[in-house]
Amino acid sequence: MRPLRIGDVARLVGTTPRTIRYYEEIGLLPEAPARPSGQHRLYTQEEVERLREVMRLKNALGVTLEELKTLLTAEEARAEVRAQLRREDVDPVRRRQLLMEALGHIERQLELVSHRAAELAKLEDELSETRKRVKRRLRELDARQSATFPPEDTLEVTGEART
Amino acid sequence: MRPLRIGDVARLVGTTPRTIRYYEEIGLLPEAPARPSGQHRLYTQEEVERLREVMRLKNALGVTLEELKTLLTAEEARAEVRAQLRREDVDPVRRRQLLMEALGHIERQLELVSHRAAELAKLEDELSETRKRVKRRLRELDARQSATFPPEDTLEVTGEART
DNA sequence: TTTTATTTTTACGTTCACGTCAGTTTTCAC
DNA sequence: GTGAAAACTGACGTGAACGTAAAAATAAAA
């Protein structure tokens, strides 16, 4: 599988070349270190995945790129930790230190995410609650109607409304 | 309880006067209709609540003010519907129509919210999963340690890490 | 009734997250 | 090798969401 060019990558993750360059420019994406200026950027599948993840985080968290950057930096640090830990020759004290560090990073992310998630969940709950109420009122109305008139047609009430 | 001025309102909901004026300017908040130009804006507790809700939606959904505006317009429409429905003298056909309309609004909102909520929930899940793994590794490490040396101190592992 | 503190309007400034254009270069397809 | 397509680097442009400054008016406090 030959390396991808920026246009292909953009298509794959649903963005534009400009955005990718911009992310590189502000340090959100690592710039390929050995690329002579002027030469085309080439991307591996792995880098595509990384970018996809970045976009996902950005959309899900609705956070500024600067904040996202610190999050990703933490992410990188964890990757570094994993790499270090794979080597069996680190002494347990250092090992513990690394793990604790990683744990800290994760927990900071989790705090952010679960806070936002909780708010959204609450909102979702409220909405589906009012939906329930409206549906019940509709059912009641229909019940009273069918007592007066015979049902002219089967009316969709419980199904999902699509545009 | 005397009416609030814009500065008080801003403090109460955690924003600035400028933002409130801006929201009014773009039609996100209704402008008090009878205020002679130049006179201070006065707000009731109800309007404060409304603004609070707006901020909440904005933060939770991470949506543009324009989109938020359409959402709120739908919200207003629902309020209008509720007002109409409170009057008992509307005929059932019209009643049904109004309810269906409201249902449509709610469901469009819900679609947006639950989509975002689902994404965030997934993210949260993944994070707490990796946290679990890290914690397990820490426990394993400690277990092996306490087999070699006696425990020097009780190490906090399962508790929440605070900055 | 003066201060004093807020608010009002107007208008220009700013940051973020890219879009767009231009001129040049690189790479690909033939 | 020769176009044609895509990418490169600057640079300036843009819309959204406010910030900030200034001069005048209004409201609250003393």
Short mmCIF file of C-alpha atoms (C1' of nucleotides) in Angstrom, two decimals:
data_model
loop_
_atom_site.label_atom_id
_atom_site.label_comp_id
_atom_site.label_asym_id
_atom_site.label_seq_id
_atom_site.Cartn_x
_atom_site.Cartn_y
_atom_site.Cartn_z
CA MET A 1 0.00 0.00 0.00
CA ARG A 2 1.75 3.12 -1.25
CA PRO A 3 1.80 6.27 0.81
CA LEU A 4 -1.11 8.68 0.56
CA ARG A 5 -0.97 12.29 -0.48
CA ILE A 6 -2.66 15.06 1.39
CA GLY A 7 -5.68 15.22 -0.89
CA ASP A 8 -6.40 11.52 -0.46
CA VAL A 9 -6.06 11.77 3.28
CA ALA A 10 -8.41 14.72 3.34
CA ARG A 11 -11.01 12.79 1.39
CA LEU A 12 -10.60 9.77 3.63
CA VAL A 13 -11.22 11.62 6.86
CA GLY A 14 -13.69 14.10 5.46
CA THR A 15 -11.78 17.34 5.56
CA THR A 16 -9.60 19.52 3.34
CA PRO A 17 -5.88 19.68 2.64
CA ARG A 18 -5.81 23.17 4.06
CA THR A 19 -7.09 21.93 7.38
CA ILE A 20 -4.47 19.23 7.55
CA ARG A 21 -1.70 21.71 6.81
CA TYR A 22 -3.15 24.05 9.38
CA TYR A 23 -3.16 21.37 12.04
CA GLU A 24 0.44 20.64 11.24
CA GLU A 25 1.21 24.34 11.36
CA ILE A 26 -0.14 24.78 14.87
CA GLY A 27 1.52 21.61 16.05
CA LEU A 28 -1.58 19.51 16.36
CA LEU A 29 -0.17 17.02 13.91
CA PRO A 30 3.53 16.20 13.86
CA GLU A 31 5.27 17.39 10.75
CA ALA A 32 7.18 14.72 8.91
CA PRO A 33 10.65 15.59 10.14
CA ALA A 34 12.69 14.79 7.04
CA ARG A 35 10.55 16.35 4.36
CA PRO A 36 12.50 18.89 2.33
CA SER A 37 10.46 22.07 2.02
CA GLY A 38 8.48 22.08 -1.16
CA GLN A 39 8.15 18.35 -1.38
CA HIS A 40 4.78 16.68 -1.05
CA ARG A 41 3.63 15.36 2.29
CA LEU A 42 3.18 11.62 2.42
CA TYR A 43 1.05 9.83 4.94
CA THR A 44 0.86 6.28 6.22
CA GLN A 45 -2.36 4.57 7.17
CA GLU A 46 -1.41 5.05 10.78
CA GLU A 47 -1.28 8.79 10.38
CA VAL A 48 -4.67 8.72 8.75
CA GLU A 49 -6.01 6.96 11.82
CA ARG A 50 -4.43 9.52 14.04
CA LEU A 51 -6.03 12.34 12.12
CA ARG A 52 -9.37 10.59 12.23
CA GLU A 53 -9.08 10.35 15.97
CA VAL A 54 -8.21 14.02 16.19
CA MET A 55 -11.29 14.95 14.21
CA ARG A 56 -13.41 12.70 16.33
CA LEU A 57 -12.18 14.25 19.54
CA LYS A 58 -12.63 17.69 18.14
CA ASN A 59 -16.22 17.04 17.15
CA ALA A 60 -17.15 15.12 20.25
CA LEU A 61 -15.61 17.49 22.75
CA GLY A 62 -16.22 20.72 20.92
CA VAL A 63 -12.99 22.02 22.35
CA THR A 64 -10.55 24.57 20.96
CA LEU A 65 -7.63 23.25 18.98
CA GLU A 66 -5.32 24.55 21.66
CA GLU A 67 -7.02 22.52 24.36
CA LEU A 68 -7.16 19.57 22.02
CA LYS A 69 -3.45 19.93 21.57
CA THR A 70 -2.76 19.58 25.27
CA LEU A 71 -5.03 16.57 25.37
CA LEU A 72 -3.17 14.98 22.51
CA THR A 73 0.15 15.81 24.06
CA ALA A 74 -0.96 13.91 27.12
CA GLU A 75 -1.98 11.10 24.81
CA GLU A 76 1.48 11.08 23.27
CA ALA A 77 3.05 11.05 26.67
CA ARG A 78 1.07 7.95 27.45
CA ALA A 79 2.26 6.33 24.27
CA GLU A 80 5.77 7.14 25.36
CA VAL A 81 5.09 5.56 28.70
CA ARG A 82 3.79 2.43 27.04
CA ALA A 83 6.90 2.23 24.97
CA GLN A 84 9.09 2.54 28.04
CA LEU A 85 7.06 -0.02 29.89
CA ARG A 86 7.36 -2.56 27.14
CA ARG A 87 11.04 -2.72 27.89
CA GLU A 88 11.23 -5.08 30.80
CA ASP A 89 14.41 -3.62 32.20
CA VAL A 90 13.00 -0.58 33.96
CA ASP A 91 13.11 -0.84 37.70
CA PRO A 92 9.81 -1.12 39.55
CA VAL A 93 10.06 2.28 41.17
CA ARG A 94 10.37 3.99 37.81
CA ARG A 95 7.65 1.71 36.46
CA ARG A 96 5.29 2.77 39.14
CA GLN A 97 6.10 6.39 38.52
CA LEU A 98 5.34 6.06 34.84
CA LEU A 99 2.07 4.29 35.45
CA MET A 100 0.96 6.90 37.93
CA GLU A 101 1.76 9.59 35.44
CA ALA A 102 -0.29 7.89 32.77
CA LEU A 103 -3.13 7.45 35.22
CA GLY A 104 -3.07 11.15 35.91
CA HIS A 105 -3.34 11.99 32.24
CA ILE A 106 -6.21 9.62 31.74
CA GLU A 107 -8.06 10.95 34.68
CA ARG A 108 -7.79 14.52 33.57
CA GLN A 109 -9.21 13.57 30.21
CA LEU A 110 -11.92 11.53 31.82
CA GLU A 111 -12.95 14.39 34.00
CA LEU A 112 -13.45 16.60 31.00
CA VAL A 113 -15.25 13.99 28.98
CA SER A 114 -17.54 12.70 31.68
CA HIS A 115 -18.51 16.19 32.68
CA ARG A 116 -19.62 16.99 29.17
CA ALA A 117 -21.16 13.57 28.76
CA ALA A 118 -23.20 14.00 31.90
CA GLU A 119 -24.55 17.34 30.76
CA LEU A 120 -25.54 15.96 27.43
CA ALA A 121 -27.09 12.88 28.96
CA LYS A 122 -29.17 15.08 31.21
CA LEU A 123 -30.33 17.09 28.26
CA GLU A 124 -31.19 13.97 26.34
CA ASP A 125 -33.15 12.72 29.29
CA GLU A 126 -35.17 15.87 29.60
CA LEU A 127 -35.97 15.86 25.94
CA SER A 128 -37.11 12.28 25.79
CA GLU A 129 -39.18 12.96 28.87
CA THR A 130 -41.08 15.79 27.21
CA ARG A 131 -41.40 13.67 24.13
CA LYS A 132 -43.04 11.01 26.21
CA ARG A 133 -45.50 13.52 27.57
CA VAL A 134 -46.43 14.81 24.14
CA LYS A 135 -46.94 11.29 22.88
CA ARG A 136 -49.18 10.48 25.78
CA ARG A 137 -51.29 13.52 25.07
CA LEU A 138 -51.59 12.41 21.49
CA ARG A 139 -52.70 8.97 22.52
CA GLU A 140 -55.28 10.39 24.86
CA LEU A 141 -56.59 12.65 22.17
CA ASP A 142 -56.84 9.78 19.73
CA ALA A 143 -58.57 7.61 22.28
CA ARG A 144 -61.25 10.20 22.80
CA GLN A 145 -61.57 10.60 19.07
CA SER A 146 -62.02 6.95 18.30
CA ALA A 147 -64.71 6.85 20.96
CA THR A 148 -66.63 9.49 19.03
CA PHE A 149 -65.84 8.50 15.49
CA PRO A 150 -64.74 5.14 14.13
CA PRO A 151 -61.01 5.17 13.27
CA GLU A 152 -60.62 6.39 9.74
CA ASP A 153 -57.06 5.21 9.41
CA THR A 154 -54.31 3.79 11.57
CA LEU A 155 -52.46 6.81 12.89
CA GLU A 156 -48.74 6.61 13.49
CA VAL A 157 -48.02 7.77 16.99
CA THR A 158 -45.36 5.66 18.58
CA GLY A 159 -43.10 5.33 15.57
CA GLU A 160 -40.17 7.60 14.78
CA ALA A 161 -40.96 10.69 12.78
CA ARG A 162 -38.66 11.14 9.82
CA THR A 163 -38.35 14.22 7.69
CA MET B 1 -37.63 41.46 43.87
CA ARG B 2 -36.64 44.47 41.78
CA PRO B 3 -35.60 44.04 38.17
CA LEU B 4 -31.99 43.23 37.39
CA ARG B 5 -29.64 45.25 35.26
CA ILE B 6 -27.47 43.77 32.60
CA GLY B 7 -24.36 43.61 34.73
CA ASP B 8 -26.11 41.67 37.46
CA VAL B 9 -27.56 39.25 34.97
CA ALA B 10 -24.17 38.71 33.43
CA ARG B 11 -22.68 37.90 36.81
CA LEU B 12 -25.54 35.59 37.63
CA VAL B 13 -25.17 33.46 34.53
CA GLY B 14 -21.42 33.76 34.27
CA THR B 15 -20.97 35.89 31.20
CA THR B 16 -20.51 39.53 30.21
CA PRO B 17 -22.88 42.37 29.36
CA ARG B 18 -21.43 42.50 25.89
CA THR B 19 -22.40 38.91 25.26
CA ILE B 20 -25.95 39.52 26.39
CA ARG B 21 -26.27 42.53 24.13
CA TYR B 22 -24.76 40.55 21.29
CA TYR B 23 -27.25 37.75 21.75
CA GLU B 24 -30.03 40.28 21.65
CA GLU B 25 -28.51 41.85 18.57
CA ILE B 26 -28.52 38.63 16.58
CA GLY B 27 -31.99 37.75 17.76
CA LEU B 28 -31.03 34.96 20.11
CA LEU B 29 -32.64 36.79 22.97
CA PRO B 30 -35.79 38.82 22.47
CA GLU B 31 -35.26 42.52 22.86
CA ALA B 32 -37.55 44.13 25.38
CA PRO B 33 -40.02 45.68 22.97
CA ALA B 34 -40.91 48.85 24.81
CA ARG B 35 -37.50 50.03 25.91
CA PRO B 36 -36.78 53.55 24.66
CA SER B 37 -33.38 53.61 23.05
CA GLY B 38 -30.76 54.73 25.49
CA GLN B 39 -32.55 53.44 28.54
CA HIS B 40 -31.12 50.62 30.60
CA ARG B 41 -32.21 47.08 29.94
CA LEU B 42 -34.09 45.47 32.80
CA TYR B 43 -34.49 41.76 33.29
CA THR B 44 -36.86 39.58 35.24
CA GLN B 45 -35.86 36.38 36.95
CA GLU B 46 -37.56 34.49 34.17
CA GLU B 47 -35.34 36.07 31.57
CA VAL B 48 -32.32 35.15 33.61
CA GLU B 49 -33.46 31.55 33.55
CA ARG B 50 -33.94 31.72 29.85
CA LEU B 51 -30.45 33.04 29.35
CA ARG B 52 -29.05 30.39 31.63
CA GLU B 53 -30.72 27.75 29.52
CA VAL B 54 -29.31 29.30 26.38
CA MET B 55 -25.81 29.18 27.80
CA ARG B 56 -26.30 25.64 28.92
CA LEU B 57 -27.45 24.51 25.50
CA LYS B 58 -24.63 26.38 23.86
CA ASN B 59 -22.02 24.74 26.04
CA ALA B 60 -23.51 21.29 25.97
CA LEU B 61 -24.17 21.15 22.27
CA GLY B 62 -21.21 23.14 21.08
CA VAL B 63 -23.34 24.47 18.28
CA THR B 64 -23.17 27.77 16.42
CA LEU B 65 -25.38 30.56 17.65
CA GLU B 66 -27.26 30.41 14.38
CA GLU B 67 -28.13 26.76 14.87
CA LEU B 68 -28.91 27.45 18.47
CA LYS B 69 -31.27 30.13 17.32
CA THR B 70 -33.27 27.75 15.20
CA LEU B 71 -33.38 25.32 18.10
CA LEU B 72 -34.69 28.01 20.40
CA THR B 73 -37.17 29.15 17.83
CA ALA B 74 -38.53 25.62 17.78
CA GLU B 75 -38.61 25.78 21.55
CA GLU B 76 -40.63 28.97 21.39
CA ALA B 77 -42.97 27.41 18.91
CA ARG B 78 -43.57 24.63 21.39
CA ALA B 79 -44.31 27.15 24.09
CA GLU B 80 -46.80 28.74 21.73
CA VAL B 81 -48.37 25.35 21.15
CA ARG B 82 -48.66 24.76 24.87
CA ALA B 83 -50.38 28.10 25.25
CA GLN B 84 -52.85 27.26 22.52
CA LEU B 85 -53.47 23.83 23.99
CA ARG B 86 -54.24 25.20 27.40
CA ARG B 87 -57.32 26.79 25.91
CA GLU B 88 -59.82 24.00 25.84
CA ASP B 89 -61.79 25.37 22.93
CA VAL B 90 -59.55 24.26 20.07
CA ASP B 91 -61.03 21.48 18.01
CA PRO B 92 -59.39 18.07 18.19
CA VAL B 93 -58.12 18.13 14.64
CA ARG B 94 -56.20 21.32 15.25
CA ARG B 95 -55.09 19.95 18.61
CA ARG B 96 -53.66 16.92 17.00
CA GLN B 97 -51.90 19.02 14.40
CA LEU B 98 -50.27 21.16 17.06
CA LEU B 99 -49.12 18.18 19.05
CA MET B 100 -47.62 16.52 16.01
CA GLU B 101 -45.78 19.69 15.22
CA ALA B 102 -44.36 19.87 18.72
CA LEU B 103 -43.38 16.24 18.52
CA GLY B 104 -41.50 16.94 15.33
CA HIS B 105 -39.53 19.72 16.95
CA ILE B 106 -38.66 17.63 19.93
CA GLU B 107 -37.55 14.76 17.83
CA ARG B 108 -35.25 16.86 15.72
CA GLN B 109 -33.62 18.18 18.85
CA LEU B 110 -33.39 14.75 20.31
CA GLU B 111 -31.70 13.40 17.25
CA LEU B 112 -29.00 16.02 17.53
CA VAL B 113 -28.53 15.59 21.23
CA SER B 114 -28.52 11.82 21.36
CA HIS B 115 -26.08 11.63 18.51
CA ARG B 116 -23.60 13.80 20.34
CA ALA B 117 -24.36 12.11 23.62
CA ALA B 118 -23.66 8.71 22.14
CA GLU B 119 -20.30 9.79 20.80
CA LEU B 120 -19.29 11.25 24.10
CA ALA B 121 -20.48 8.23 26.01
CA LYS B 122 -18.39 6.01 23.78
CA LEU B 123 -15.36 8.15 24.41
CA GLU B 124 -15.95 8.08 28.11
CA ASP B 125 -16.25 4.35 27.98
CA GLU B 126 -12.98 3.92 26.16
CA LEU B 127 -11.19 6.18 28.59
CA SER B 128 -12.45 4.48 31.70
CA GLU B 129 -11.52 1.19 30.11
CA THR B 130 -7.91 2.20 29.65
CA ARG B 131 -7.92 3.62 33.13
CA LYS B 132 -9.00 0.27 34.43
CA ARG B 133 -6.13 -1.39 32.63
CA VAL B 134 -3.59 1.02 34.01
CA LYS B 135 -4.91 0.55 37.50
CA ARG B 136 -4.67 -3.20 37.17
CA ARG B 137 -1.08 -2.94 36.10
CA LEU B 138 -0.38 -0.79 39.10
CA ARG B 139 -1.96 -3.32 41.41
CA GLU B 140 0.04 -6.14 39.87
CA LEU B 141 3.21 -4.17 40.26
CA ASP B 142 2.47 -3.43 43.87
CA ALA B 143 1.62 -7.02 44.56
CA ARG B 144 4.96 -8.18 43.27
CA GLN B 145 6.66 -5.46 45.25
CA SER B 146 5.06 -6.28 48.56
CA ALA B 147 6.14 -9.88 48.00
CA THR B 148 9.74 -8.74 47.81
CA PHE B 149 9.74 -5.93 50.34
CA PRO B 150 7.38 -5.28 53.21
CA PRO B 151 4.94 -2.43 52.41
CA GLU B 152 6.55 0.80 53.38
CA ASP B 153 3.36 2.82 53.23
CA THR B 154 -0.22 2.40 52.13
CA LEU B 155 -0.24 3.45 48.53
CA GLU B 156 -3.30 5.12 47.08
CA VAL B 157 -4.26 3.35 43.92
CA THR B 158 -8.00 3.08 43.66
CA GLY B 159 -8.82 6.56 44.84
CA GLU B 160 -9.36 9.55 42.61
CA ALA B 161 -6.31 11.54 41.72
CA ARG B 162 -6.72 15.25 42.33
CA THR B 163 -4.45 17.97 41.08
"C1'" DT C 1 -28.25 67.57 44.23
"C1'" DT C 2 -23.91 66.28 43.19
"C1'" DT C 3 -20.99 62.40 42.76
"C1'" DT C 4 -20.30 57.88 41.41
"C1'" DA C 5 -21.23 53.69 39.19
"C1'" DT C 6 -23.54 51.49 35.32
"C1'" DT C 7 -25.37 51.31 31.05
"C1'" DT C 8 -26.04 52.74 26.11
"C1'" DT C 9 -24.69 53.16 21.39
"C1'" DT C 10 -21.27 53.14 17.89
"C1'" DA C 11 -17.49 51.38 15.97
"C1'" DC C 12 -13.35 49.40 15.39
"C1'" DG C 13 -10.19 45.43 17.06
"C1'" DT C 14 -9.22 40.47 17.86
"C1'" DT C 15 -8.86 35.43 17.93
"C1'" DC C 16 -9.93 31.11 16.04
"C1'" DA C 17 -10.24 28.02 12.31
"C1'" DC C 18 -9.87 27.72 8.41
"C1'" DG C 19 -10.93 29.50 2.86
"C1'" DT C 20 -9.01 31.32 -1.21
"C1'" DC C 21 -5.87 32.98 -4.52
"C1'" DA C 22 -1.37 33.17 -6.91
"C1'" DG C 23 2.68 31.78 -8.57
"C1'" DT C 24 5.76 27.92 -8.44
"C1'" DT C 25 7.14 23.06 -8.00
"C1'" DT C 26 6.58 18.27 -7.78
"C1'" DT C 27 4.64 14.04 -9.20
"C1'" DC C 28 2.00 11.15 -12.17
"C1'" DA C 29 0.26 9.37 -16.52
"C1'" DC C 30 1.30 8.80 -20.92
"C1'" DG D 1 9.99 14.10 -22.19
"C1'" DT D 2 5.64 16.44 -21.91
"C1'" DG D 3 1.48 17.80 -20.21
"C1'" DA D 4 -1.88 17.64 -16.69
"C1'" DA D 5 -3.06 17.13 -12.04
"C1'" DA D 6 -2.05 17.79 -7.59
"C1'" DA D 7 0.70 19.88 -3.97
"C1'" DC D 8 3.79 23.62 -2.06
"C1'" DT D 9 4.50 28.08 0.20
"C1'" DG D 10 3.14 32.54 1.24
"C1'" DA D 11 -0.23 35.80 1.90
"C1'" DC D 12 -4.38 37.90 2.46
"C1'" DG D 13 -9.56 37.19 3.27
"C1'" DT D 14 -13.55 35.71 6.13
"C1'" DG D 15 -17.32 34.62 9.40
"C1'" DA D 16 -18.36 33.75 14.05
"C1'" DA D 17 -18.32 35.37 18.66
"C1'" DC D 18 -17.30 38.34 21.16
"C1'" DG D 19 -13.56 42.29 23.40
"C1'" DT D 20 -12.46 47.00 23.93
"C1'" DA D 21 -12.52 51.91 23.77
"C1'" DA D 22 -15.01 56.31 23.78
"C1'" DA D 23 -18.36 59.60 24.48
"C1'" DA D 24 -22.89 60.40 26.24
"C1'" DA D 25 -26.78 59.25 28.98
"C1'" DT D 26 -29.05 57.18 32.99
"C1'" DA D 27 -29.60 55.29 37.60
"C1'" DA D 28 -28.19 54.78 42.26
"C1'" DA D 29 -25.89 56.54 46.31
"C1'" DA D 30 -24.55 60.01 49.36
#
